[in-house]
Short mmCIF file of C-alpha atoms and ligand atoms in Angstrom, two decimals:
data_model
loop_
_atom_site.label_atom_id
_atom_site.label_comp_id
_atom_site.label_asym_id
_atom_site.label_seq_id
_atom_site.Cartn_x
_atom_site.Cartn_y
_atom_site.Cartn_z
CA MET A 1 66.70 -115.14 -135.25
CA PRO A 2 69.53 -115.83 -138.01
CA VAL A 3 72.64 -117.08 -137.18
CA ASN A 4 74.94 -114.89 -139.46
CA ASP A 5 76.71 -116.87 -142.09
CA ALA A 6 79.89 -114.69 -142.30
CA VAL A 7 81.98 -117.23 -140.04
CA GLU A 8 84.83 -116.29 -142.85
CA ALA A 9 87.23 -116.66 -139.50
CA ALA A 10 86.16 -120.56 -139.31
CA ALA A 11 87.50 -121.15 -142.69
CA ASP A 12 90.92 -121.97 -141.45
CA ARG A 13 89.67 -124.38 -138.53
CA PRO A 14 91.46 -127.78 -138.68
CA ALA A 15 89.93 -130.76 -140.18
CA ASP A 16 90.45 -132.16 -136.86
CA ALA A 17 90.58 -129.59 -135.11
CA GLU A 18 88.23 -130.84 -130.84
CA ALA A 19 85.72 -127.68 -129.85
CA GLY A 20 87.36 -124.12 -129.90
CA LEU A 21 87.83 -121.01 -131.25
CA PRO A 22 89.79 -118.32 -133.46
CA VAL A 23 91.39 -116.74 -130.83
CA ASN A 24 92.84 -112.94 -131.73
CA GLU A 25 94.50 -111.89 -128.31
CA LEU A 26 94.09 -113.21 -124.55
CA PHE A 27 94.71 -111.09 -121.88
CA TYR A 28 94.13 -109.68 -117.88
CA SER A 29 93.41 -105.52 -118.16
CA LEU A 30 90.58 -103.11 -116.66
CA GLN A 31 87.06 -103.62 -117.82
CA GLY A 32 87.41 -100.49 -119.78
CA GLU A 33 83.30 -99.64 -121.07
CA GLY A 34 80.31 -100.14 -119.24
CA LYS A 35 78.70 -100.52 -115.56
CA LEU A 36 81.78 -102.79 -114.61
CA ALA A 37 83.95 -100.59 -115.61
CA GLY A 38 87.15 -100.96 -113.10
CA VAL A 39 87.00 -104.54 -112.58
CA PRO A 40 90.25 -106.65 -112.73
CA SER A 41 89.31 -108.91 -115.85
CA VAL A 42 90.84 -111.93 -118.47
CA PHE A 43 89.58 -110.71 -122.20
CA VAL A 44 88.99 -113.98 -124.99
CA ARG A 45 88.93 -111.69 -128.37
CA THR A 46 87.40 -114.23 -131.07
CA SER A 47 87.89 -113.04 -134.47
CA GLY A 48 85.58 -113.18 -137.30
CA CYS A 49 82.37 -110.87 -137.08
CA ASN A 50 79.21 -109.98 -139.54
CA LEU A 51 79.62 -106.74 -139.81
CA ARG A 52 82.12 -104.26 -140.56
CA CYS A 53 81.94 -100.88 -138.44
CA TRP A 54 84.14 -98.01 -140.18
CA PHE A 55 85.30 -97.18 -136.95
CA CYS A 56 86.29 -100.65 -135.22
CA ASP A 57 88.83 -100.47 -132.86
CA SER A 58 89.53 -104.00 -133.23
CA TYR A 59 90.44 -104.46 -136.98
CA HIS A 60 92.20 -107.42 -136.87
CA THR A 61 88.94 -109.16 -135.93
CA SER A 62 86.99 -108.39 -138.38
CA TRP A 63 88.63 -106.36 -141.84
CA GLU A 64 90.90 -108.47 -141.09
CA PRO A 65 90.57 -111.48 -139.18
CA THR A 66 94.06 -113.09 -137.43
CA HIS A 67 94.13 -115.73 -135.08
CA ALA A 68 94.79 -119.21 -133.70
CA TRP A 69 92.67 -121.51 -132.93
CA MET A 70 92.28 -122.75 -129.31
CA GLY A 71 90.80 -125.95 -128.36
CA ILE A 72 87.91 -125.18 -125.39
CA ASP A 73 90.17 -126.87 -122.57
CA GLU A 74 93.27 -124.90 -123.58
CA ILE A 75 90.94 -121.10 -123.37
CA VAL A 76 89.71 -122.23 -120.34
CA ASP A 77 93.60 -122.89 -118.65
CA ALA A 78 94.75 -119.86 -120.44
CA VAL A 79 92.31 -117.75 -118.56
CA ALA A 80 93.02 -119.61 -115.50
CA ASP A 81 96.84 -118.77 -116.04
CA ARG A 82 96.18 -115.23 -116.82
CA ALA A 83 93.69 -114.53 -113.34
CA ALA A 84 96.98 -116.11 -111.67
CA ALA A 85 99.27 -114.51 -112.96
CA ASP A 86 101.50 -110.55 -112.39
CA HIS A 87 99.14 -110.57 -109.42
CA GLY A 88 95.68 -110.57 -110.64
CA ARG A 89 92.68 -112.22 -108.82
CA ALA A 90 90.26 -112.39 -112.33
CA ASP A 91 87.33 -113.51 -111.46
CA HIS A 92 85.53 -111.65 -113.84
CA VAL A 93 86.20 -113.01 -118.17
CA VAL A 94 84.96 -111.27 -120.71
CA VAL A 95 84.89 -113.22 -124.20
CA THR A 96 84.62 -110.59 -126.37
CA GLY A 97 86.02 -109.95 -130.70
CA GLY A 98 84.79 -109.68 -133.59
CA GLU A 99 81.68 -111.28 -132.95
CA PRO A 100 81.46 -113.68 -130.52
CA MET A 101 77.85 -115.11 -131.26
CA ILE A 102 78.51 -115.83 -134.29
CA HIS A 103 80.72 -118.53 -132.91
CA ASP A 104 78.53 -122.12 -131.60
CA GLU A 105 81.23 -122.88 -129.74
CA VAL A 106 81.18 -119.54 -127.73
CA VAL A 107 78.45 -121.51 -125.48
CA ALA A 108 80.85 -124.38 -124.52
CA LEU A 109 83.10 -122.17 -123.73
CA LEU A 110 80.94 -120.06 -121.37
CA GLU A 111 79.46 -123.10 -119.62
CA ARG A 112 83.10 -123.64 -118.55
CA LEU A 113 84.24 -120.11 -117.29
CA ASP A 114 80.60 -120.41 -115.53
CA ALA A 115 81.14 -124.23 -114.14
CA ALA A 116 84.62 -122.23 -113.03
CA GLY A 117 82.72 -119.28 -111.08
CA TYR A 118 83.80 -117.07 -112.92
CA HIS A 119 81.64 -113.47 -113.77
CA THR A 120 81.31 -114.24 -117.32
CA THR A 121 80.18 -110.50 -119.69
CA VAL A 122 80.23 -110.84 -123.19
CA GLU A 123 80.20 -108.52 -125.72
CA THR A 124 77.91 -108.30 -128.71
CA ASN A 125 76.60 -106.37 -131.39
CA GLY A 126 72.94 -107.80 -130.31
CA THR A 127 72.49 -109.86 -133.69
CA VAL A 128 72.35 -112.91 -132.74
CA TYR A 129 70.86 -114.29 -129.31
CA ARG A 130 72.38 -117.63 -128.33
CA ASP A 131 71.42 -119.62 -124.83
CA ALA A 132 74.66 -119.32 -122.19
CA PRO A 133 75.46 -118.70 -119.05
CA ILE A 134 75.82 -115.31 -119.60
CA ASP A 135 76.36 -112.55 -116.14
CA LEU A 136 75.75 -109.55 -118.04
CA ALA A 137 75.26 -109.11 -121.75
CA SER A 138 76.74 -106.08 -123.19
CA VAL A 139 74.87 -105.40 -126.38
CA SER A 140 76.26 -102.23 -128.53
CA PRO A 141 73.70 -102.36 -131.59
CA LYS A 142 74.88 -100.72 -134.55
CA LEU A 143 73.63 -97.56 -135.69
CA ALA A 144 73.66 -96.10 -139.50
CA SER A 145 76.61 -94.58 -138.61
CA SER A 146 78.61 -96.98 -138.16
CA THR A 147 78.40 -97.95 -141.79
CA PRO A 148 81.17 -98.35 -143.54
CA THR A 149 80.37 -95.72 -146.56
CA ALA A 150 83.18 -95.47 -149.57
CA GLU A 151 84.35 -92.43 -148.23
CA ARG A 152 85.16 -93.94 -144.54
CA ASP A 153 85.74 -98.10 -145.37
CA PRO A 154 89.32 -98.24 -144.11
CA LYS A 155 89.82 -101.40 -146.08
CA GLY A 156 88.24 -101.06 -149.72
CA ASP A 157 85.13 -99.40 -151.09
CA GLY A 158 82.08 -99.71 -149.75
CA GLU A 159 81.79 -103.38 -151.09
CA TRP A 160 80.27 -103.68 -146.93
CA VAL A 161 77.44 -101.31 -147.37
CA ASP A 162 74.52 -103.95 -148.31
CA ARG A 163 75.76 -106.10 -145.61
CA HIS A 164 76.37 -103.72 -143.26
CA GLU A 165 73.24 -102.51 -143.25
CA ASP A 166 71.30 -105.76 -143.83
CA ARG A 167 72.09 -106.89 -140.40
CA ARG A 168 73.20 -105.17 -138.30
CA VAL A 169 69.49 -104.31 -136.17
CA ASP A 170 67.70 -107.59 -135.39
CA VAL A 171 65.26 -106.32 -132.85
CA GLU A 172 64.00 -109.55 -131.82
CA ALA A 173 67.38 -110.72 -131.49
CA LEU A 174 67.99 -107.42 -129.27
CA ALA A 175 64.81 -108.40 -126.95
CA ALA A 176 65.60 -112.08 -126.54
CA LEU A 177 68.82 -111.44 -125.04
CA VAL A 178 67.68 -108.70 -122.90
CA ASP A 179 64.70 -111.06 -121.68
CA ALA A 180 66.80 -113.59 -121.04
CA TYR A 181 70.65 -111.30 -119.25
CA GLU A 182 71.10 -109.09 -117.15
CA THR A 183 72.15 -106.49 -120.12
CA GLN A 184 73.14 -103.14 -120.77
CA LEU A 185 72.65 -101.55 -124.16
CA LYS A 186 76.00 -99.53 -125.19
CA PHE A 187 75.33 -97.24 -128.11
CA VAL A 188 78.68 -96.02 -129.37
CA VAL A 189 78.30 -92.06 -130.59
CA THR A 190 80.19 -89.39 -132.64
CA GLY A 191 77.58 -87.07 -132.09
CA ARG A 192 73.92 -85.55 -131.66
CA ASP A 193 72.42 -86.83 -135.63
CA ASP A 194 73.14 -90.41 -133.20
CA LEU A 195 69.78 -89.59 -129.95
CA ALA A 196 67.55 -89.70 -132.96
CA GLU A 197 68.31 -93.53 -134.22
CA ILE A 198 69.27 -94.67 -130.51
CA GLU A 199 65.52 -93.06 -129.12
CA ARG A 200 63.83 -94.76 -131.78
CA LEU A 201 65.65 -98.53 -131.09
CA VAL A 202 65.40 -98.80 -127.54
CA GLU A 203 61.68 -97.73 -127.80
CA ARG A 204 61.56 -101.14 -130.27
CA VAL A 205 63.44 -102.65 -127.90
CA ARG A 206 61.19 -102.30 -124.94
CA GLU A 207 57.96 -102.95 -127.44
CA ALA A 208 58.81 -106.39 -128.19
CA ALA A 209 60.53 -107.72 -124.93
CA THR A 210 59.15 -108.32 -121.48
CA VAL A 211 61.27 -107.29 -119.11
CA THR A 212 61.60 -103.66 -118.26
CA VAL A 213 65.10 -101.76 -120.60
CA ALA A 214 65.20 -98.90 -117.70
CA ASP A 215 67.14 -95.65 -119.02
CA SER A 216 70.08 -96.57 -116.53
CA ASP A 217 70.58 -99.54 -118.70
CA VAL A 218 70.70 -97.76 -121.46
CA LEU A 219 74.59 -96.48 -121.86
CA LEU A 220 76.55 -93.23 -124.27
CA MET A 221 80.31 -94.57 -124.91
CA PRO A 222 81.77 -91.77 -127.83
CA GLU A 223 83.61 -93.21 -130.58
CA GLY A 224 87.57 -92.74 -130.37
CA GLN A 225 90.00 -95.58 -130.52
CA THR A 226 92.68 -93.40 -129.41
CA ARG A 227 93.07 -90.58 -126.31
CA GLU A 228 93.80 -88.04 -128.98
CA ARG A 229 90.02 -88.57 -131.32
CA LEU A 230 88.55 -88.47 -127.63
CA ASP A 231 89.58 -85.62 -126.32
CA GLU A 232 87.35 -84.12 -129.45
CA THR A 233 84.34 -86.74 -128.66
CA ARG A 234 83.85 -87.37 -124.85
CA GLU A 235 82.68 -83.84 -123.82
CA ALA A 236 79.76 -83.85 -126.32
CA VAL A 237 79.44 -87.40 -125.57
CA ALA A 238 78.90 -86.94 -121.50
CA GLU A 239 76.41 -83.87 -122.48
CA LEU A 240 74.32 -85.85 -124.80
CA ALA A 241 73.96 -88.65 -121.71
CA THR A 242 73.13 -85.61 -119.12
CA GLU A 243 70.74 -84.14 -121.86
CA TYR A 244 69.07 -87.47 -122.42
CA GLY A 245 68.77 -89.53 -118.95
CA TYR A 246 70.98 -92.22 -120.12
CA ARG A 247 74.03 -93.23 -119.32
CA TYR A 248 77.91 -92.23 -119.94
CA THR A 249 80.31 -95.12 -120.08
CA PRO A 250 83.91 -93.84 -120.73
CA ARG A 251 86.41 -95.70 -122.07
CA LEU A 252 89.24 -95.90 -119.09
CA HIS A 253 91.54 -98.71 -121.13
CA VAL A 254 91.75 -95.71 -124.19
CA ASP A 255 92.50 -93.36 -120.89
CA LEU A 256 94.96 -95.41 -119.38
CA TRP A 257 97.13 -97.35 -122.65
CA ASN A 258 95.40 -95.24 -125.84
CA ASP A 259 95.23 -98.11 -128.47
CA ALA A 260 97.97 -100.70 -127.09
CA PRO A 261 97.41 -103.88 -128.28
CA GLY A 262 96.60 -106.40 -124.94
CA THR A 263 94.73 -103.80 -122.89
C1 SAM B 1 85.18 -104.57 -130.97
S1 SAM B 1 83.62 -104.45 -130.01
C2 SAM B 1 83.67 -106.89 -130.37
C3 SAM B 1 82.47 -107.22 -129.88
C4 SAM B 1 80.60 -106.76 -130.79
N1 SAM B 1 81.09 -106.87 -131.91
C5 SAM B 1 80.44 -105.43 -130.93
O1 SAM B 1 80.74 -104.40 -131.56
O2 SAM B 1 79.19 -104.78 -129.77
C6 SAM B 1 83.88 -104.16 -128.69
C7 SAM B 1 83.12 -102.72 -128.35
O3 SAM B 1 84.03 -102.44 -128.68
C8 SAM B 1 83.24 -101.00 -129.46
N2 SAM B 1 83.85 -100.08 -129.74
C9 SAM B 1 84.40 -100.65 -131.31
N3 SAM B 1 85.52 -99.50 -131.54
C10 SAM B 1 85.03 -98.18 -131.38
C11 SAM B 1 85.36 -96.85 -131.36
N4 SAM B 1 86.20 -96.96 -132.33
N5 SAM B 1 84.83 -96.27 -130.65
C12 SAM B 1 84.29 -96.64 -129.02
N6 SAM B 1 83.75 -97.69 -129.92
C13 SAM B 1 83.96 -98.98 -130.65
C14 SAM B 1 81.73 -101.66 -129.44
O4 SAM B 1 81.03 -101.04 -130.16
C15 SAM B 1 81.47 -102.55 -128.45
O5 SAM B 1 81.25 -101.99 -127.63
N1 2KA B 2 90.40 -102.44 -121.63
C1 2KA B 2 89.72 -103.04 -121.62
N2 2KA B 2 87.93 -103.16 -121.83
C2 2KA B 2 87.31 -103.39 -123.15
N3 2KA B 2 85.81 -103.79 -122.67
C3 2KA B 2 85.36 -103.92 -123.64
C4 2KA B 2 85.90 -104.70 -124.66
C5 2KA B 2 85.77 -104.87 -125.99
O1 2KA B 2 86.80 -105.18 -126.73
O2 2KA B 2 85.25 -105.60 -126.02
C6 2KA B 2 87.61 -104.02 -124.20
C7 2KA B 2 88.80 -103.88 -124.29
O3 2KA B 2 89.53 -104.15 -125.15
N4 2KA B 2 89.40 -103.34 -123.01
S1 SF4 B 3 80.41 -105.53 -134.94
FE1 SF4 B 3 82.00 -104.90 -133.52
S2 SF4 B 3 83.87 -106.55 -133.66
FE2 SF4 B 3 82.50 -106.17 -135.74
S3 SF4 B 3 83.57 -104.56 -136.48
FE3 SF4 B 3 81.56 -103.92 -135.31
S4 SF4 B 3 82.42 -103.05 -133.16
FE4 SF4 B 3 84.05 -104.53 -135.08
MG1 MG B 4 87.72 -103.22 -126.92
#
């Protein structure tokens, strides 16, 4: 399971930096996606990604990474602050990105959060396995329909197509995640054409993993960064979930707050 080398975000790490991570945003909200949708949670969004999905709703962690370098202590303190602020009582933390698992130091952060008693979810594209205290691996493998072709590239002219294609699926890493952690496989669905690839990939993961992957651990999530886009996509994706026997997940935060930052 290769740890990808595309950690542009670490390039501006201060020379004398203590253990830490490039952080794009840190906020308190409701988990909007997946089995824990609706649960008050603090989000830590790391910067930098080894993929470039054309639809990425976190553009400033992937296509144009921006962030502040934060030490692990500083992140843990900020999480505690957000968890207690605004009458919040969050005991769930979601570590997301960008791709949080490209960073070695995400393990130290998860160890500290676990020791402090938080339930930890990691939102990951499933291309990198790490051994860490993860209570829910929220794995979102990327389908062919995520590839930033020249027509869909939000920034350039399709320069990322080959790297994205080479890296987007690593069955060995997916099986290791499924075997080690409680896992949900959460696919971004753009239309009916995605379902054949989802079925094939779930089958490959089942063959490679030791544990069982139930259909109820496979979630279909409509593509959409905005309410307007979800209005176009959610009904068809809900019907596909019904037809195939997979679970549907809404994007609660988009329904509630559209594409506002820090939600
Ligand atoms: C920004 S990603 C960060 C974590 C990791 N890089 C990943 O892709 O799983 C967080 C979640 O948002 C999903 N996502 C990103 N853009 C989306 C979009 N336009 N519509 C629906 N889901 C999207 C991803 O699939 C993932 O489940
Ligand atoms: N409310 C809310 N829930 C989320 N679940 C996963 C998110 C992510 O960006 O990884 C996310 C997010 O950005 N906001
Ligand atoms: S893998 Fe996640 S963070 Fe990276 S580009 Fe795709 S959606 Fe964005
Ligand atoms: Mg998000």
